[in-house]
Coordinates of C-alpha atoms in Angstrom, one line a residue:
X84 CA 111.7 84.3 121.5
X85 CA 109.8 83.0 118.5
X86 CA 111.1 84.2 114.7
X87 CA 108.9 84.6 111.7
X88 CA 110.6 83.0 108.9
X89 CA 111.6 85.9 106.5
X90 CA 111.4 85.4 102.5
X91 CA 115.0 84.3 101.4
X92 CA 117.5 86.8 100.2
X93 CA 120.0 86.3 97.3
X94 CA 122.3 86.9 100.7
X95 CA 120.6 84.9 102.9
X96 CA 120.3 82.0 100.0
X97 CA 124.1 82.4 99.2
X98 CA 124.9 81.9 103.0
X99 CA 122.8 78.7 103.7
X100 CA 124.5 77.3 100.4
X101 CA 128.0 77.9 101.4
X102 CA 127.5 76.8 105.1
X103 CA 125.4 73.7 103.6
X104 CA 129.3 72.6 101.3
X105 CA 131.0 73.0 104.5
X106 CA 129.0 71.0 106.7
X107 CA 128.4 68.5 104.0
X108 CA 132.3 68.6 103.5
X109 CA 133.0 68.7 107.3
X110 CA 131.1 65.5 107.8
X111 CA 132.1 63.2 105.1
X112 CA 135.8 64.0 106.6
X113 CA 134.6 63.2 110.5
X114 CA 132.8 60.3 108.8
X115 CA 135.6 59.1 106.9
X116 CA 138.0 59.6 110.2
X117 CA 135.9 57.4 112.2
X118 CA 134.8 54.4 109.4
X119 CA 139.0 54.2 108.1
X120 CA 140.7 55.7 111.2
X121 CA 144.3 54.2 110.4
X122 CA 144.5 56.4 107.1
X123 CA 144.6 59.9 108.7
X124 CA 145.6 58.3 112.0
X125 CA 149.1 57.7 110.2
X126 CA 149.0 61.5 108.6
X127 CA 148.7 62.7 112.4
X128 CA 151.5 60.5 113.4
X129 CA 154.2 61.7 111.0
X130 CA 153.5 65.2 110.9
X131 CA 153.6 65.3 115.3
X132 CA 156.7 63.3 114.8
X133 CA 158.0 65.3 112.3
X134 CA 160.0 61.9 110.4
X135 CA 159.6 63.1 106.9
X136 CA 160.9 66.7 108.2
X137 CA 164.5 68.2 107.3
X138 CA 165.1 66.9 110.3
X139 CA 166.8 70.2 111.5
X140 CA 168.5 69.8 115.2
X141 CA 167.3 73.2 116.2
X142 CA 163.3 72.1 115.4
X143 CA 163.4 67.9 115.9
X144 CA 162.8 69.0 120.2
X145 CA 158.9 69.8 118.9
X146 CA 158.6 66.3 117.9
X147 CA 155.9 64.2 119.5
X148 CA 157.2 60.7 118.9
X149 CA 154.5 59.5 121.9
X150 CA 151.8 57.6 119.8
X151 CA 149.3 57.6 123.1
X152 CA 149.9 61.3 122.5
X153 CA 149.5 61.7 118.3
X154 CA 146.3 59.1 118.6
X155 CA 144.9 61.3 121.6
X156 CA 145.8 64.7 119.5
X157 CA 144.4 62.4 116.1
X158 CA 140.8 62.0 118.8
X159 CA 140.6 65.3 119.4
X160 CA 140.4 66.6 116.5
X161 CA 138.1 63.9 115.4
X162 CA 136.0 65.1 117.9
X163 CA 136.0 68.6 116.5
X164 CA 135.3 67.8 113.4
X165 CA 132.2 65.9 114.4
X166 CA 130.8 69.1 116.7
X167 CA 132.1 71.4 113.6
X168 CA 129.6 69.0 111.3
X169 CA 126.6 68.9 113.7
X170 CA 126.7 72.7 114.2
X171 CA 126.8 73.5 110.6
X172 CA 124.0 70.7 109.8
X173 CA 121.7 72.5 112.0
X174 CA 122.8 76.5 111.0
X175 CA 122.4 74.6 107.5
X176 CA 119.1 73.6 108.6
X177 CA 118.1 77.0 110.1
X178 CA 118.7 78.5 106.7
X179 CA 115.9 76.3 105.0
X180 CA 113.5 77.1 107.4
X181 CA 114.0 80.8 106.5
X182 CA 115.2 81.5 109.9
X183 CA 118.3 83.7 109.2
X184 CA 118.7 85.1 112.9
X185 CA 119.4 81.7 114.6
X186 CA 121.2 80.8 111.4
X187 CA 123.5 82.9 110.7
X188 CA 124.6 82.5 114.5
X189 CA 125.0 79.2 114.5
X190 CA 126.8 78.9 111.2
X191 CA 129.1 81.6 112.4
X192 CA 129.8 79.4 115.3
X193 CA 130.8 76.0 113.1
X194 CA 132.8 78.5 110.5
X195 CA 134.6 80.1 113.5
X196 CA 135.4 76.2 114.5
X197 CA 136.2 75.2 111.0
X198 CA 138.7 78.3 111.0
X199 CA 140.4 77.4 114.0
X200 CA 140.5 73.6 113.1
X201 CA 142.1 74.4 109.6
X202 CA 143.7 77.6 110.6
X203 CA 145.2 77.5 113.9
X204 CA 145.5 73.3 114.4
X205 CA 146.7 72.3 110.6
X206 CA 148.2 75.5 108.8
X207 CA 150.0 77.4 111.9
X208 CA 150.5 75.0 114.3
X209 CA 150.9 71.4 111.9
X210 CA 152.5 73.5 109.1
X211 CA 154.8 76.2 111.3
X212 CA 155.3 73.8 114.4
X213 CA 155.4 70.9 113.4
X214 CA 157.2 72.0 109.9
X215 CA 154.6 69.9 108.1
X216 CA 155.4 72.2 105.0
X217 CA 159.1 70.3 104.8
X218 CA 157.3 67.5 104.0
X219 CA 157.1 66.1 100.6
X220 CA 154.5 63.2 102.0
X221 CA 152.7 64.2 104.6
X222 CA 151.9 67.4 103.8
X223 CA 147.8 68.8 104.4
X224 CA 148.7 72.5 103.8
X225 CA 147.2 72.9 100.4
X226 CA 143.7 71.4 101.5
X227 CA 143.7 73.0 104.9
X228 CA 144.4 76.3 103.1
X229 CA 141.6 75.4 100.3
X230 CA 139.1 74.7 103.5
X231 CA 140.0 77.6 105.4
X232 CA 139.5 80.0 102.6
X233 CA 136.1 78.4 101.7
X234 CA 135.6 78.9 105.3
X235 CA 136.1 82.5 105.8
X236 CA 134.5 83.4 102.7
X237 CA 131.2 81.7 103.7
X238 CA 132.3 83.5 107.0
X239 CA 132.3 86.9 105.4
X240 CA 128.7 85.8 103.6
X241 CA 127.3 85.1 106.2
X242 CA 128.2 88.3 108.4
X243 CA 126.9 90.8 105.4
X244 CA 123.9 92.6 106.7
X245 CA 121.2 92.1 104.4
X246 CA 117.7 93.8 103.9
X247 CA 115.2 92.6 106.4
X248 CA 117.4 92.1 109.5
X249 CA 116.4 94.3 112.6
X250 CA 120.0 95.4 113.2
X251 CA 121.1 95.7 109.6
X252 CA 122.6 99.2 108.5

């Protein structure tokens, strides 16, 4: 199914702009991951091995002191990152070419990834779990909160239905 392109919207404007930040965002971090992996590759390995940690009895048994398994966990989300980046490039992509359908589906799909990454992996599971927030060093709450904020606001943006739209209200 072929769109027409549709005349942009202050809406429609606002939600290309916001997802165009967070991909250009979300790839200067999978770029820098990749070109100086040992910077965050240390970051990963503290925080799964909980070191800099109050080093409570009842939470050290989380730690993961394996680093086959903190640089595995480190690729992974790496990897993420990357496919977070490449979606939003192209729902960013889809919003210049007026074609707000396929855009705003796509760039829903790399903010729902963005959310999770930032969300679920860094402030629940890296900051609850793994008790990142005892941390005086290694401690990525306040930019994963920042990023996952910016996220669900562009989220929120971009679900607004907006004049022009077959299904809008």
């Amino acid at each position: 199914m072929t769109t027409t392109p549709t005349r942009h919207t202050g809406h429609s404007l606002a939600a290309g702009v916001l997802t165009g930040i967070l991909a250009l965002y979300i790839t200067l971090v999978a770029l820098g991951n990749i070109t100086d992996f040992g910077t965050n590759q240390q970051f990963v390995r503290h925080v799964l091995a909980m070191d800099t940690t109050f080093k409570d009895d009842d939470l050290m048994w989380r730690a993961v002191t394996s680093t086959a398994l903190q640089d595995t966990a480190y690729v992974l989300i790496i990897a993420w990152e990357t496919a977070a980046a490449l979606v939003l490039i192209w729902g960013t992509w889809l919003w210049a070419r007026r074609d707000a359908d396929r855009a705003r589906r796509w760039s829903t799909y790399g903010l729902l990834m963005l959310l999770l990454l930032f969300g679920a992996g860094f402030i629940a599971i890296g900051g609850e779990w793994f008790s990142m927030w005892q941390s005086k060093t290694w401690n990525g709450l306040d930019a994963a909160t920042r990023i996952f904020l910016l996220s669900g606001v562009a989220l929120i943006v971009n679900q607004l239905p907006w004049a022009g739209r077959r299904d809008a209200s």
